[in-house]
Amino acid sequence: MRLGLTLLALGWVLALGGGWTAHLVQSSGGTEVRDVRFPAGDGAQLSGLLYVPAEASAERPAPAVLLSHGYINTREMQSAFAIELARRGFVVLAMDMSGHGYSQGTVGANAFGGPAAFAYLSGLPMVDRANIGMAGHSLGGAPILFAAKANPDGYRSMVLVGSTPGIFGAPDGEGRAFPRNLAVVFGQYDEFPDLMWQVPKGGDIVNASRLKSLFATDAPVEPGRIYGDIAAGDARWLQVPPITHPWEHFSGSGVGATVDWLQQTLEGEARPLPADNQIWFWKELGTGAGLVGAALLMLGTFQALSALARLPAAQPRGETRDRRWWIVFSLTAAVPALTYFPFMALGQLFAAGPLFPQQVNNQLLAWALLNGLITLVLALIVRGPAPRFQHRWLVSPLIAVASVGMAYGAVVVCDALFTTDFRFWVLALKPLDSRQLAYALAYAGPWILFFLVSHRAVAARVSLKSQGAGAEMAAWALAMSLGFVALLALEYGALFLTGRLLTPAEPLNTIIAIQFAPLLALIGLIGAFAYRRSNSYVPGAVICGLFITWYIVGGTATHWAG
């Protein structure tokens, strides 16, 4: 019981302390952060985070910027840009694209939500309508390009970060005539050079014919040089920092280049600051602490309630790391990583529909369930002595639900008190709206089924309770995550050495895989912790199934109109 209470106390300290820290950073200089909703053209409701500097008012309207995140991200992913712009005096609207976050509709509906978001921002009384800029990362270039086309004289400048004109049906570039005062920020190691600019490497963008056309030059485009005239609206500017696609919105160089261009092209900022004067990372540390706190809250709740319910502790066995153990460990780590790309491709056959409306979630679920089948087959081949589990089929799942519920309650509290969630870079937990909760009810069952199969296999063949809690938790975590650590090391080792991924045809899935290493390690830790406390793989599987369902449903996109 004492351990459970200690973990609970530490979890709440990290959750609330991290949320408060993040709040202080994002409200720097008196900025007010508001959770807003506004209508789209077909009546769907869109969402955003509105950052209003203290100086901005109807009497003293301020310049404004519309921000958009990329595919399967949410509005919070643009917080680094929003914080730095707001503390300089810009009103900022970080929108959720259609079908993402709390915005209704499906991916691409209502021109990705861009024109509606622009109309909302430009209609605010504290906004100077003569000084509005826009910035979008990756697919987030689409909504701002649609907004620019719908309001050709309503904005002054634009930044495409890791993006390109014409992306997924958005308006294409027209030399220096459209978009107005365009900056392109594209990482030297961006994973999407072929898709965005039809060049093999991110650093080759300077020679891309489409970019040369936008810059009205036949020579390689020079990064840092301003082409054209800002006053005339036909300026062009390129930056190629040594970063990857996900780093473009999570690095000083990506954020700094975007802020720099908007400072150059918009007038009236209240507090001019150098572009490299940045504090946003402290907000990430705060919300990252909340993410750690959420994990501790799940473990602490499970430990405390297990003690109250008197769940049996697992008994030590005389296991050793013999050849059989190493074979099972290696297969457990390697097979999920080796099957990742082919099973994600097969998952495209699991098309979004009314019951399972999130396409990427469907692909991940297909990968999981197919790996579950492989695990069952391997269990028949690699036999050996198995522990005697003691399942409490009613009590254990209820304790597991309460454990995830405690973490969920913490993020709801932080959202209400501080307008923050739990996140660090691409990892994020946030409250679900009613629509997402309905999706979660459908997805939870298959995810729990997968973890029942995988956790039973690890508990029966990898667990080493005789070696102590630390060794056992490490074994679970490494068995589940090490394959993806190796996969990412190979992919990004190749990228940094050659400028191209090891599998250049898989940029999106490679980026998605970045989340697998920490998530699978956490799942392993939870599984081992719950198994040791209950002598059953069931509660850990339920916790992990609910946790992953919450994580994916809240962070991916809706592809089916229901």
Coordinates of C-alpha atoms in Angstrom, one line a residue:
M1 CA 0.0 0.0 0.0
R2 CA 2.8 2.4 0.9
L3 CA 4.4 2.0 -2.6
G4 CA 1.0 2.7 -4.2
L5 CA 0.4 5.9 -2.2
T6 CA 3.9 7.1 -2.9
L7 CA 3.5 6.6 -6.7
L8 CA 0.1 8.3 -6.5
A9 CA 1.5 11.3 -4.7
L10 CA 4.5 11.6 -7.0
G11 CA 2.2 11.2 -10.1
W12 CA -0.1 14.0 -9.0
V13 CA 2.9 16.3 -8.2
L14 CA 4.3 15.8 -11.7
A15 CA 0.9 16.1 -13.4
L16 CA -0.2 19.3 -11.6
G17 CA 3.3 20.8 -11.3
G18 CA 4.0 20.1 -15.0
G19 CA 0.6 21.6 -16.0
W20 CA 1.3 24.7 -13.9
T21 CA 4.8 25.1 -15.4
A22 CA 3.4 24.7 -18.9
H23 CA 0.7 27.2 -18.2
L24 CA 3.3 29.8 -17.0
V25 CA 5.3 29.4 -20.2
Q26 CA 2.4 29.6 -22.6
S27 CA 0.9 32.6 -20.8
S28 CA 4.2 34.4 -20.7
G29 CA 3.8 38.2 -20.9
G30 CA 0.2 38.0 -19.9
T31 CA -1.0 35.9 -22.9
E32 CA -4.4 34.3 -22.4
V33 CA -4.9 30.9 -24.0
R34 CA -8.5 30.0 -24.9
D35 CA -10.1 26.8 -26.1
V36 CA -12.4 28.0 -28.9
R37 CA -14.9 26.5 -31.4
F38 CA -16.1 28.0 -34.7
P39 CA -18.4 26.7 -37.5
A40 CA -17.2 25.3 -40.8
G41 CA -19.1 25.7 -44.1
D42 CA -21.2 22.5 -43.8
G43 CA -22.1 23.2 -40.2
A44 CA -19.4 21.1 -38.6
Q45 CA -17.7 22.5 -35.6
L46 CA -14.0 23.2 -35.7
S47 CA -11.7 23.8 -32.8
G48 CA -8.6 25.7 -31.9
L49 CA -6.4 27.2 -29.3
L50 CA -6.5 31.0 -29.3
Y51 CA -3.5 32.9 -27.9
V52 CA -4.3 36.5 -27.0
P53 CA -1.4 38.8 -25.9
A54 CA -2.2 41.2 -23.1
E55 CA -1.7 44.2 -25.4
A56 CA -4.2 43.1 -28.0
S57 CA -7.7 44.7 -27.8
A58 CA -10.4 46.2 -30.0
E59 CA -8.8 49.6 -29.3
R60 CA -5.3 48.3 -30.1
P61 CA -5.7 45.5 -32.6
A62 CA -2.6 43.3 -33.1
P63 CA -1.1 41.3 -36.0
A64 CA -2.3 37.7 -36.1
V65 CA -1.2 34.3 -37.3
L66 CA -3.1 31.2 -38.3
L67 CA -1.2 28.0 -37.5
S68 CA -2.0 24.5 -38.7
H69 CA -0.5 21.2 -37.7
G70 CA 0.2 18.2 -40.0
Y71 CA -1.5 14.9 -40.6
I72 CA -2.5 12.8 -37.5
N73 CA -1.4 15.7 -35.2
T74 CA -3.5 18.2 -33.2
R75 CA -3.5 21.9 -32.5
E76 CA -1.2 21.5 -29.5
M77 CA 1.6 20.3 -31.8
Q78 CA 2.0 23.9 -32.9
S79 CA 2.4 25.3 -29.4
A80 CA 6.1 26.1 -29.9
F81 CA 5.2 28.5 -32.8
A82 CA 2.2 29.8 -30.9
I83 CA 4.1 30.6 -27.7
E84 CA 6.9 32.4 -29.4
L85 CA 4.6 34.5 -31.6
A86 CA 2.2 35.3 -28.8
R87 CA 5.0 36.5 -26.5
R88 CA 6.0 38.9 -29.3
G89 CA 2.5 40.4 -29.4
F90 CA 0.8 38.3 -32.2
V91 CA -2.7 37.0 -31.8
V92 CA -2.4 33.3 -32.7
L93 CA -5.0 30.7 -33.7
A94 CA -3.7 27.1 -33.6
M95 CA -6.4 25.2 -35.4
D96 CA -7.4 21.5 -35.4
M97 CA -7.7 20.5 -39.1
S98 CA -11.0 18.9 -40.1
G99 CA -11.1 15.4 -38.7
H100 CA -8.3 16.0 -36.3
G101 CA -8.4 16.7 -32.5
Y102 CA -11.7 18.2 -31.5
S103 CA -12.6 19.4 -35.0
Q104 CA -15.6 17.5 -36.5
G105 CA -15.8 16.1 -40.1
T106 CA -13.2 14.0 -41.9
V107 CA -9.7 14.6 -43.2
G108 CA -9.9 17.2 -46.0
A109 CA -13.5 18.3 -45.4
N110 CA -14.3 22.0 -45.7
A111 CA -10.9 22.6 -47.4
F112 CA -9.2 21.1 -44.3
G113 CA -10.9 23.8 -42.2
G114 CA -8.6 26.5 -43.4
P115 CA -11.1 29.1 -44.8
A116 CA -13.3 28.8 -41.7
A117 CA -10.4 29.2 -39.3
F118 CA -9.2 32.2 -41.2
A119 CA -12.7 33.8 -41.1
Y120 CA -12.9 33.2 -37.4
L121 CA -9.4 34.7 -36.7
S122 CA -9.8 37.7 -39.0
G123 CA -13.2 38.5 -37.5
L124 CA -11.9 38.9 -33.9
P125 CA -12.0 42.4 -32.7
M126 CA -8.5 42.4 -31.3
V127 CA -7.0 41.4 -34.7
D128 CA -5.5 43.9 -37.2
R129 CA -7.0 42.6 -40.4
A130 CA -4.3 44.3 -42.5
N131 CA -1.6 42.2 -40.8
I132 CA -2.4 38.5 -40.9
G133 CA 0.0 35.7 -41.6
M134 CA -0.2 32.0 -41.8
A135 CA 2.0 29.0 -41.2
G136 CA 1.4 25.3 -41.7
H137 CA 3.5 22.2 -41.1
S138 CA 3.4 19.2 -43.5
L139 CA -0.3 18.5 -44.5
G140 CA -1.0 21.7 -42.5
G141 CA 0.0 23.6 -45.6
A142 CA -3.3 22.6 -47.2
P143 CA -5.7 24.5 -45.0
I144 CA -3.6 27.7 -45.1
L145 CA -3.3 27.5 -48.9
F146 CA -7.0 27.1 -49.2
A147 CA -7.5 30.0 -46.8
A148 CA -5.1 32.1 -48.9
K149 CA -6.9 31.3 -52.1
A150 CA -10.3 32.2 -50.6
N151 CA -8.8 35.5 -49.2
P152 CA -6.2 36.6 -51.7
D153 CA -6.0 40.2 -50.2
G154 CA -6.7 39.2 -46.6
Y155 CA -3.3 38.0 -45.6
R156 CA 0.3 39.3 -45.9
S157 CA 2.6 36.3 -45.7
M158 CA 2.8 32.6 -45.3
V159 CA 5.3 30.0 -44.1
L160 CA 5.2 26.4 -45.4
V161 CA 7.1 24.3 -42.9
G162 CA 8.0 20.9 -44.3
S163 CA 5.2 21.4 -46.8
T164 CA 4.6 22.5 -50.4
P165 CA 2.0 24.3 -52.5
G166 CA -0.5 22.0 -54.1
I167 CA -0.3 19.4 -51.3
F168 CA -3.2 16.9 -51.4
G169 CA -5.3 19.0 -53.8
A170 CA -4.6 22.4 -52.2
P171 CA -4.0 25.4 -54.4
D172 CA -0.7 25.2 -56.3
G173 CA 1.9 27.9 -56.5
E174 CA 1.8 30.5 -59.2
G175 CA 5.4 31.8 -59.5
R176 CA 5.7 34.9 -57.3
A177 CA 2.0 35.8 -57.6
F178 CA 0.7 33.1 -55.2
P179 CA 1.2 32.7 -52.3
R180 CA 2.0 36.2 -51.1
N181 CA 5.3 36.6 -49.4
L182 CA 6.1 32.9 -49.1
A183 CA 8.8 31.4 -46.9
V184 CA 9.7 27.7 -47.2
V185 CA 11.3 26.0 -44.2
F186 CA 12.4 22.5 -45.2
G187 CA 14.7 20.2 -43.2
Q188 CA 17.9 19.0 -44.7
Y189 CA 16.9 15.6 -43.4
D190 CA 13.2 15.8 -44.1
E191 CA 11.7 12.4 -44.7
F192 CA 9.3 13.6 -47.5
P193 CA 11.5 15.2 -50.2
D194 CA 10.0 13.1 -52.9
L195 CA 6.4 13.8 -52.0
M196 CA 6.9 17.5 -51.3
W197 CA 9.4 18.7 -53.9
Q198 CA 10.2 15.7 -56.1
V199 CA 13.8 15.5 -55.1
P200 CA 15.6 12.6 -53.5
K201 CA 17.0 14.4 -50.5
G202 CA 15.8 17.3 -48.3
G203 CA 19.0 19.2 -49.0
D204 CA 18.4 19.0 -52.7
I205 CA 15.4 21.3 -52.4
V206 CA 17.6 24.2 -53.7
N207 CA 17.6 22.5 -57.1
A208 CA 13.9 21.5 -57.2
S209 CA 12.2 22.8 -60.3
R210 CA 9.0 23.5 -58.5
L211 CA 10.8 25.7 -56.0
K212 CA 12.8 27.5 -58.7
S213 CA 9.4 28.3 -60.4
L214 CA 8.1 29.8 -57.1
F215 CA 11.2 31.8 -56.7
A216 CA 11.3 32.8 -60.4
T217 CA 14.9 31.8 -60.9
D218 CA 16.7 29.3 -63.0
A219 CA 19.6 29.0 -60.6
P220 CA 19.7 27.0 -57.4
V221 CA 17.7 28.8 -54.7
E222 CA 20.0 30.4 -52.1
P223 CA 18.9 29.8 -48.5
G224 CA 18.6 33.0 -46.5
R225 CA 18.3 35.3 -49.5
I226 CA 15.1 37.3 -49.9
Y227 CA 13.9 37.1 -53.5
G228 CA 11.4 39.7 -54.7
D229 CA 9.9 42.5 -52.6
I230 CA 8.0 42.1 -49.3
A231 CA 6.2 45.4 -49.8
A232 CA 4.9 44.2 -53.2
G233 CA 3.8 40.9 -51.7
D234 CA 6.0 38.7 -54.0
A235 CA 8.9 38.0 -51.7
R236 CA 10.3 34.5 -51.4
W237 CA 12.7 33.1 -48.7
L238 CA 14.1 29.6 -48.1
Q239 CA 15.6 28.0 -45.0
V240 CA 17.1 24.5 -45.0
P241 CA 18.1 23.7 -41.3
P242 CA 19.8 20.4 -40.5
I243 CA 16.6 18.8 -39.0
T244 CA 14.1 16.1 -39.8
H245 CA 10.4 16.5 -40.6
P246 CA 9.2 15.9 -37.0
W247 CA 11.9 18.3 -35.8
E248 CA 10.7 21.1 -38.0
H249 CA 8.1 22.0 -35.3
F250 CA 10.2 20.9 -32.4
S251 CA 13.5 22.7 -32.8
G252 CA 14.9 26.1 -32.3
S253 CA 15.9 26.4 -36.0
G254 CA 12.4 25.4 -37.3
V255 CA 10.5 27.6 -34.9
G256 CA 13.1 30.4 -35.2
A257 CA 12.9 30.5 -39.1
T258 CA 9.1 30.7 -39.0
V259 CA 9.0 33.4 -36.4
D260 CA 11.7 35.4 -38.2
W261 CA 9.8 35.5 -41.5
L262 CA 6.5 36.5 -39.8
Q263 CA 8.3 39.2 -37.9
Q264 CA 9.8 40.5 -41.2
T265 CA 6.5 40.5 -43.1
L266 CA 3.9 41.6 -40.5
E267 CA 3.8 44.9 -38.8
G268 CA 2.8 46.0 -35.3
E269 CA 4.3 43.4 -33.0
A270 CA 4.2 44.7 -29.4
R271 CA 7.4 43.1 -28.1
P272 CA 10.1 42.6 -30.9
L273 CA 12.5 39.8 -29.8
P274 CA 15.2 38.0 -31.7
A275 CA 14.0 34.9 -33.4
D276 CA 16.4 32.7 -31.4
N277 CA 15.0 34.1 -28.1
Q278 CA 12.8 31.1 -27.3
I279 CA 11.2 29.6 -24.2
W280 CA 8.7 27.1 -25.6
F281 CA 10.8 24.1 -24.6
W282 CA 10.1 24.7 -21.0
K283 CA 6.4 24.1 -21.8
E284 CA 7.3 20.8 -23.3
L285 CA 9.2 19.8 -20.2
G286 CA 6.1 20.7 -18.1
T287 CA 3.7 18.7 -20.2
G288 CA 6.3 15.9 -20.4
A289 CA 6.4 15.8 -16.7
G290 CA 2.6 15.3 -16.8
L291 CA 3.1 12.4 -19.2
V292 CA 5.4 10.7 -16.7
G293 CA 3.0 11.6 -13.9
A294 CA 0.2 9.8 -15.8
A295 CA 2.2 6.6 -16.0
L296 CA 3.0 6.8 -12.3
L297 CA -0.7 7.4 -11.5
M298 CA -1.7 4.2 -13.4
L299 CA 1.0 2.2 -11.5
G300 CA 0.2 3.8 -8.1
T301 CA -3.5 3.2 -8.5
F302 CA -3.0 -0.4 -9.5
Q303 CA -0.6 -1.0 -6.6
A304 CA -2.9 0.6 -4.0
L305 CA -6.1 -1.1 -5.2
S306 CA -4.4 -4.5 -5.6
A307 CA -3.3 -4.3 -2.0
L308 CA -6.8 -3.5 -0.9
A309 CA -8.3 -6.3 -3.0
R310 CA -5.5 -8.7 -1.8
L311 CA -4.5 -9.8 -5.2
P312 CA -1.9 -12.6 -5.0
A313 CA 1.7 -11.6 -5.8
A314 CA 3.5 -13.7 -8.4
Q315 CA 5.7 -16.4 -6.9
P316 CA 9.4 -16.5 -7.8
R317 CA 10.5 -19.3 -10.1
G318 CA 13.9 -20.7 -10.8
E319 CA 14.2 -19.3 -14.4
T320 CA 17.6 -18.7 -15.9
R321 CA 18.6 -16.9 -19.1
D322 CA 19.3 -20.1 -21.1
R323 CA 19.3 -20.5 -24.8
R324 CA 15.6 -21.0 -25.0
W325 CA 15.0 -17.7 -23.0
W326 CA 17.3 -15.8 -25.4
I327 CA 15.5 -17.2 -28.4
V328 CA 12.1 -16.2 -27.1
F329 CA 13.4 -12.8 -26.0
S330 CA 14.9 -12.2 -29.5
L331 CA 11.7 -13.2 -31.3
T332 CA 9.6 -11.1 -29.1
A333 CA 11.7 -8.0 -29.8
A334 CA 12.4 -8.7 -33.5
V335 CA 9.1 -10.0 -35.0
P336 CA 6.9 -6.9 -34.4
A337 CA 9.6 -4.6 -35.9
L338 CA 10.2 -6.9 -38.9
T339 CA 6.5 -7.1 -39.7
Y340 CA 5.8 -3.4 -39.1
F341 CA 6.0 -2.1 -42.7
P342 CA 4.3 -5.0 -44.5
F343 CA 1.5 -5.3 -41.9
M344 CA 0.9 -1.6 -42.0
A345 CA 0.5 -1.9 -45.7
L346 CA -1.9 -4.8 -45.3
G347 CA -3.8 -2.7 -42.8
Q348 CA -4.8 -0.4 -45.6
L349 CA -7.3 -3.1 -46.6
F350 CA -9.0 -2.5 -43.2
A351 CA -10.7 0.6 -44.6
A352 CA -12.2 3.2 -42.3
G353 CA -15.9 2.6 -41.7
P354 CA -18.7 3.6 -39.3
L355 CA -17.5 1.3 -36.5
F356 CA -13.7 1.9 -37.0
P357 CA -13.4 5.3 -38.6
Q358 CA -9.7 6.1 -38.1
Q359 CA -7.6 4.7 -40.9
V360 CA -4.2 4.9 -39.2
N361 CA -5.7 3.3 -36.1
N362 CA -7.0 0.5 -38.3
Q363 CA -3.5 -0.1 -39.8
L364 CA -1.9 -0.2 -36.3
L365 CA -4.6 -2.6 -35.1
A366 CA -4.1 -4.8 -38.1
W367 CA -0.3 -4.9 -37.3
A368 CA -1.2 -5.7 -33.7
L369 CA -3.7 -8.5 -34.4
L370 CA -1.5 -10.2 -37.0
N371 CA 1.4 -10.1 -34.6
G372 CA -1.0 -11.7 -32.0
L373 CA -1.5 -14.6 -34.4
I374 CA 2.2 -15.0 -34.9
T375 CA 2.6 -15.0 -31.1
L376 CA 0.1 -17.8 -30.8
V377 CA 1.8 -19.9 -33.5
L378 CA 5.2 -19.4 -31.9
A379 CA 3.8 -20.4 -28.5
L380 CA 3.0 -23.8 -30.0
I381 CA 6.5 -24.1 -31.4
V382 CA 8.6 -22.8 -28.5
R383 CA 7.3 -24.8 -25.6
G384 CA 8.5 -25.0 -22.0
P385 CA 7.3 -24.8 -18.4
A386 CA 4.8 -22.1 -17.8
P387 CA 3.8 -20.4 -14.6
R388 CA 0.5 -21.0 -12.8
F389 CA -1.5 -17.8 -13.3
Q390 CA -4.1 -16.8 -10.7
H391 CA -6.7 -14.7 -12.6
R392 CA -9.3 -12.7 -10.7
W393 CA -11.5 -12.1 -13.8
L394 CA -13.9 -9.6 -12.2
V395 CA -11.7 -7.7 -9.7
S396 CA -8.5 -7.4 -11.8
P397 CA -10.1 -5.7 -14.9
L398 CA -12.0 -3.3 -12.6
I399 CA -8.8 -2.3 -10.9
A400 CA -7.2 -1.9 -14.4
V401 CA -10.0 0.4 -15.5
A402 CA -9.7 2.5 -12.3
S403 CA -5.9 2.8 -12.9
V404 CA -6.3 4.2 -16.4
G405 CA -9.2 6.3 -15.1
M406 CA -6.9 8.0 -12.5
A407 CA -4.5 9.1 -15.3
Y408 CA -7.4 10.2 -17.4
G409 CA -8.8 12.3 -14.5
A410 CA -5.5 14.0 -14.1
V411 CA -5.3 15.2 -17.7
V412 CA -8.9 16.4 -17.5
V413 CA -8.0 18.4 -14.4
C414 CA -4.9 19.9 -16.1
D415 CA -7.0 20.8 -19.1
A416 CA -9.6 22.5 -16.9
L417 CA -7.0 24.4 -14.8
F418 CA -4.2 25.2 -17.2
T419 CA -5.5 24.5 -20.8
T420 CA -2.7 21.9 -21.1
D421 CA -2.4 18.2 -21.8
F422 CA 0.3 15.6 -21.2
R423 CA 2.8 15.5 -24.1
F424 CA 6.4 15.6 -25.2
W425 CA 7.1 16.0 -28.9
V426 CA 5.1 13.3 -30.7
L427 CA 3.9 11.6 -27.6
A428 CA 0.6 13.0 -26.2
L429 CA -2.4 12.2 -24.0
K430 CA -5.4 14.6 -24.0
P431 CA -9.1 14.4 -23.0
L432 CA -11.4 12.7 -25.5
D433 CA -14.6 14.5 -26.6
S434 CA -17.9 12.6 -26.9
R435 CA -17.2 11.5 -30.5
Q436 CA -13.8 10.2 -29.7
L437 CA -15.1 8.3 -26.6
A438 CA -17.5 6.5 -28.9
Y439 CA -14.6 5.5 -31.2
A440 CA -12.7 4.3 -28.2
L441 CA -15.5 1.9 -27.2
A442 CA -15.1 0.2 -30.5
Y443 CA -11.3 0.1 -30.6
A444 CA -10.7 -0.9 -27.0
G445 CA -11.8 -4.5 -27.4
P446 CA -9.4 -5.5 -30.2
W447 CA -6.5 -3.7 -28.5
I448 CA -7.1 -5.4 -25.2
L449 CA -7.3 -8.8 -27.0
F450 CA -3.9 -8.1 -28.5
F451 CA -2.3 -7.3 -25.2
L452 CA -3.9 -10.4 -23.6
V453 CA -2.1 -12.5 -26.1
S454 CA 1.2 -10.6 -26.0
H455 CA 1.4 -10.2 -22.2
R456 CA 0.6 -13.9 -21.7
A457 CA 3.5 -14.9 -23.9
V458 CA 5.9 -12.5 -22.2
A459 CA 4.7 -13.5 -18.7
A460 CA 5.1 -17.2 -19.6
R461 CA 8.4 -17.1 -21.5
V462 CA 10.3 -13.9 -20.7
S463 CA 9.4 -13.1 -17.1
L464 CA 12.3 -13.5 -14.6
K465 CA 10.8 -12.8 -11.2
S466 CA 13.7 -14.7 -9.5
Q467 CA 16.0 -11.9 -10.7
G468 CA 14.1 -9.2 -8.9
A469 CA 11.6 -6.5 -9.9
G470 CA 14.1 -4.3 -11.8
A471 CA 15.5 -7.1 -13.9
E472 CA 12.0 -8.4 -14.7
M473 CA 10.6 -4.9 -15.7
A474 CA 13.7 -4.3 -17.8
A475 CA 13.3 -7.6 -19.6
W476 CA 9.7 -6.9 -20.4
A477 CA 10.4 -3.4 -21.6
L478 CA 13.4 -4.4 -23.8
A479 CA 11.6 -7.4 -25.2
M480 CA 8.8 -5.2 -26.4
S481 CA 10.7 -2.1 -27.6
L482 CA 14.2 -3.2 -28.6
G483 CA 13.2 -4.2 -32.1
F484 CA 11.8 -0.8 -32.9
V485 CA 14.9 0.9 -31.3
A486 CA 17.0 -1.1 -33.8
L487 CA 14.6 -0.3 -36.7
L488 CA 14.7 3.4 -36.0
A489 CA 18.5 3.4 -35.6
L490 CA 18.9 1.8 -39.0
E491 CA 16.4 4.2 -40.6
Y492 CA 17.8 7.4 -39.2
G493 CA 21.4 6.2 -39.3
A494 CA 20.9 5.9 -43.1
L495 CA 19.1 9.3 -43.2
F496 CA 21.8 11.2 -41.5
L497 CA 24.6 9.4 -43.4
T498 CA 23.1 9.5 -46.9
G499 CA 20.2 12.0 -46.8
R500 CA 17.7 9.2 -47.4
L501 CA 15.8 6.8 -45.1
L502 CA 16.8 3.1 -45.4
T503 CA 13.3 2.6 -46.7
P504 CA 12.6 5.9 -48.5
A505 CA 9.1 4.7 -49.6
E506 CA 8.0 4.6 -46.0
P507 CA 8.4 8.1 -44.6
L508 CA 5.1 8.3 -42.8
N509 CA 5.2 4.9 -41.2
T510 CA 8.8 5.6 -40.1
I511 CA 7.8 8.8 -38.4
I512 CA 4.9 6.9 -36.7
A513 CA 7.3 4.3 -35.5
I514 CA 9.2 6.9 -33.5
Q515 CA 6.4 6.6 -30.9
F516 CA 6.7 2.8 -30.7
A517 CA 10.0 2.7 -28.8
P518 CA 8.9 4.7 -25.7
L519 CA 5.3 3.4 -25.8
L520 CA 6.3 -0.2 -26.0
A521 CA 8.9 0.2 -23.3
L522 CA 6.2 1.8 -21.1
I523 CA 3.8 -1.0 -21.9
G524 CA 6.4 -3.6 -20.9
L525 CA 7.0 -1.8 -17.6
I526 CA 3.3 -1.7 -16.9
G527 CA 2.8 -5.3 -17.9
A528 CA 5.7 -6.5 -15.6
F529 CA 4.6 -4.3 -12.7
A530 CA 1.0 -5.6 -12.9
Y531 CA 2.0 -9.2 -13.3
R532 CA 4.3 -9.2 -10.3
R533 CA 1.5 -7.7 -8.2
S534 CA -1.3 -9.9 -9.3
N535 CA 0.2 -13.1 -10.7
S536 CA -1.9 -12.6 -13.7
Y537 CA -1.2 -11.0 -17.1
V538 CA -4.9 -9.9 -17.4
P539 CA -4.9 -6.6 -15.5
G540 CA -1.7 -5.4 -17.3
A541 CA -3.2 -6.2 -20.6
V542 CA -6.4 -4.3 -19.8
I543 CA -4.5 -1.3 -18.6
C544 CA -2.3 -1.3 -21.8
G545 CA -5.3 -1.9 -24.1
L546 CA -7.2 1.0 -22.6
F547 CA -4.2 3.3 -22.5
I548 CA -3.2 2.7 -26.1
T549 CA -6.8 3.1 -27.3
W550 CA -7.0 6.4 -25.5
Y551 CA -3.6 7.5 -26.9
I552 CA -4.3 6.6 -30.5
V553 CA -7.9 7.7 -30.7
G554 CA -7.1 11.1 -29.3
G555 CA -4.0 11.6 -31.5
T556 CA -5.0 10.3 -35.0
A557 CA -7.5 11.4 -37.6
T558 CA -11.1 10.5 -38.6
H559 CA -11.5 9.3 -42.2
W560 CA -15.2 8.2 -42.2
A561 CA -18.1 10.6 -42.1
G562 CA -20.6 9.1 -39.6

